[in-house]
PDB file of C-alpha atoms in Angstrom:
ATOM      1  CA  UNK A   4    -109.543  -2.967   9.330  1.00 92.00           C
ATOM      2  CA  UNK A   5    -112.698  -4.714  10.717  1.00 94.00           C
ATOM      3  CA  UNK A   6    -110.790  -7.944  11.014  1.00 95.00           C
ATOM      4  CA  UNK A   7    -107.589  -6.946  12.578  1.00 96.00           C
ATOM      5  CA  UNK A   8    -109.709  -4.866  15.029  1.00 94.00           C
ATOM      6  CA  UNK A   9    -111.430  -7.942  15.685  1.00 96.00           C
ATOM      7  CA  UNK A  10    -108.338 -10.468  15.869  1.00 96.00           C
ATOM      8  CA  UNK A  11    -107.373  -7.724  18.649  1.00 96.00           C
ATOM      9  CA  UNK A  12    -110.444  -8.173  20.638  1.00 96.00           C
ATOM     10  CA  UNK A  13    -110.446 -11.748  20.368  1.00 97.00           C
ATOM     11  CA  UNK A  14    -106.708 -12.493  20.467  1.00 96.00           C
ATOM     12  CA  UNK A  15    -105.339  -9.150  22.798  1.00 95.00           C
ATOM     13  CA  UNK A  16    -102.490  -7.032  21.850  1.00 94.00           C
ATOM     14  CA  UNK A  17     -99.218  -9.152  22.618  1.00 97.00           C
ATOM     15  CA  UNK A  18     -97.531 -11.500  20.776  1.00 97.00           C
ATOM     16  CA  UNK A  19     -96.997 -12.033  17.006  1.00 97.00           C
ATOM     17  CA  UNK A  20    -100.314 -11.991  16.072  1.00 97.00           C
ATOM     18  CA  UNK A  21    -100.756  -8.723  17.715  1.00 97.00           C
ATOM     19  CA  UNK A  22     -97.605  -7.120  16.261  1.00 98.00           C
ATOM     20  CA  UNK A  23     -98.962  -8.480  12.442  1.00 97.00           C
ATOM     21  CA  UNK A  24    -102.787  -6.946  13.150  1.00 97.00           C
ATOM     22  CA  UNK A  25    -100.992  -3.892  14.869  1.00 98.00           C
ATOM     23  CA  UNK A  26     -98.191  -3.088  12.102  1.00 98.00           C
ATOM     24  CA  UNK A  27    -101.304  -3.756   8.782  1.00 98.00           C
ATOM     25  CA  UNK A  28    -103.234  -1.053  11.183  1.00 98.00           C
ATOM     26  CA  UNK A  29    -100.596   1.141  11.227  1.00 98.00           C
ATOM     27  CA  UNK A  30     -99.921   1.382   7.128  1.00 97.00           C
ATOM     28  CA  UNK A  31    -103.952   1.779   6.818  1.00 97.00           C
ATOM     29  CA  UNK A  32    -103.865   4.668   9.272  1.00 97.00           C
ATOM     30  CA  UNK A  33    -100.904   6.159   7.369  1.00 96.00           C
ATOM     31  CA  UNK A  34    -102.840   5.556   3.475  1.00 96.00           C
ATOM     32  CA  UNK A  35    -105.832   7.335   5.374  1.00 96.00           C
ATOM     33  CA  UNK A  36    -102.855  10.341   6.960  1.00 94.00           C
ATOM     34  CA  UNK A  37    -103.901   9.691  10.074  1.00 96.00           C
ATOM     35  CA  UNK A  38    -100.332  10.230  11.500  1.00 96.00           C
ATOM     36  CA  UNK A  39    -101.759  10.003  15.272  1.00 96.00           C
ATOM     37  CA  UNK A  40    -103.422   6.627  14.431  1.00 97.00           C
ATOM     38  CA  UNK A  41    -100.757   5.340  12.325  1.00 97.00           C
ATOM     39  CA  UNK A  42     -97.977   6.445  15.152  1.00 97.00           C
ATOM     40  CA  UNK A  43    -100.074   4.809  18.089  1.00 97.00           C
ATOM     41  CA  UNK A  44    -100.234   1.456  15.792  1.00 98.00           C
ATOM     42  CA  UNK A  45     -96.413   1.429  14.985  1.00 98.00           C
ATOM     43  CA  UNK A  46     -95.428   1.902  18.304  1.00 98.00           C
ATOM     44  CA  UNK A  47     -98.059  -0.812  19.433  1.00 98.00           C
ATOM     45  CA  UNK A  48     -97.073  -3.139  16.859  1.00 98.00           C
ATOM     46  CA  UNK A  49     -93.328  -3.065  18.054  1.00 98.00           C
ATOM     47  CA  UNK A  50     -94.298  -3.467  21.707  1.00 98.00           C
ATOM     48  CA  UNK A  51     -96.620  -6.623  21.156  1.00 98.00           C
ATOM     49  CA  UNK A  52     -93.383  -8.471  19.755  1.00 98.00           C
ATOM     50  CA  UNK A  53     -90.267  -6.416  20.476  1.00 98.00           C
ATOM     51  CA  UNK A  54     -87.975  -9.476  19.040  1.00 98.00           C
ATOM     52  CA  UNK A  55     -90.603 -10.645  16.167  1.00 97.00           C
ATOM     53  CA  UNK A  56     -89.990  -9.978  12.783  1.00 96.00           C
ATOM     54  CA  UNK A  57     -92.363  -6.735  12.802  1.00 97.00           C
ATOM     55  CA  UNK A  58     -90.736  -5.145  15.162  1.00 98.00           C
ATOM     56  CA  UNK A  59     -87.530  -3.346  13.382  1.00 97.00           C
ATOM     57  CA  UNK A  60     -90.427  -2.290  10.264  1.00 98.00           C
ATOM     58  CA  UNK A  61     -92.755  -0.889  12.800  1.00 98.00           C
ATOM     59  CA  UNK A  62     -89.962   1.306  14.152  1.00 98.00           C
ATOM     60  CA  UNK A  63     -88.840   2.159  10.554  1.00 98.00           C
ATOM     61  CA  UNK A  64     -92.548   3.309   9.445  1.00 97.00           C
ATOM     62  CA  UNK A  65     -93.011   5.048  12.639  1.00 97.00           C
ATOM     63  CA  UNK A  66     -89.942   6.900  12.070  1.00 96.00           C
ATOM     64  CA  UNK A  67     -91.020   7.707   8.269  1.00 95.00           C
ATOM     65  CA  UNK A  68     -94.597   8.548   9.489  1.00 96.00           C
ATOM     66  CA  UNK A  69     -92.831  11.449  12.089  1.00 94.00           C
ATOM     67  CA  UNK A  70     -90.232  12.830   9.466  1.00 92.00           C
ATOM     68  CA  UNK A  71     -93.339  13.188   6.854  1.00 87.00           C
ATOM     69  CA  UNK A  72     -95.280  14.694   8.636  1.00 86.00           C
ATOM     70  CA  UNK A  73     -92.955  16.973  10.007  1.00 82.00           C
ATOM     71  CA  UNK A  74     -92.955  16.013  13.589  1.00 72.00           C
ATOM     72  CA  UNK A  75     -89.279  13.887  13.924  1.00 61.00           C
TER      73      UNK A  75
END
């Protein structure tokens, strides 16, 4: 987590990069079930890079992450 918090800093949130960093914070949030966190990275990882190759995944685990937990 450390390090993709601090490729953010260094780097900002747009781009590929971004979207990569964004997305592996999202699945730690959601092993940790912190829904809020993991929701805020999915949707964060799909804006960085709406046409990368994150993007469709981050909108898949943000949809899983609502239906489990009850809020979709």
């Amino acid at each position: 987590r450390e390090r993709l918090n601090a490729y953010l800093r260094a780097n900002g949130n747009q781009g590929g990069g971004a979207a990569a960093a964004l997305f592996f914070l999202g699945a730690l949030a959601e092993r940790r079930d912190d829904t809020a966190l993991a929701l805020e990275n999915y949707q964060e990882a799909f804006a960085a890079d709406p046409a990368g190759p994150y993007a469709v995944e981050a909108l898949w685990e943000r949809a899983h992450v609502l239906d489990y937990s009850g809020r979709a």
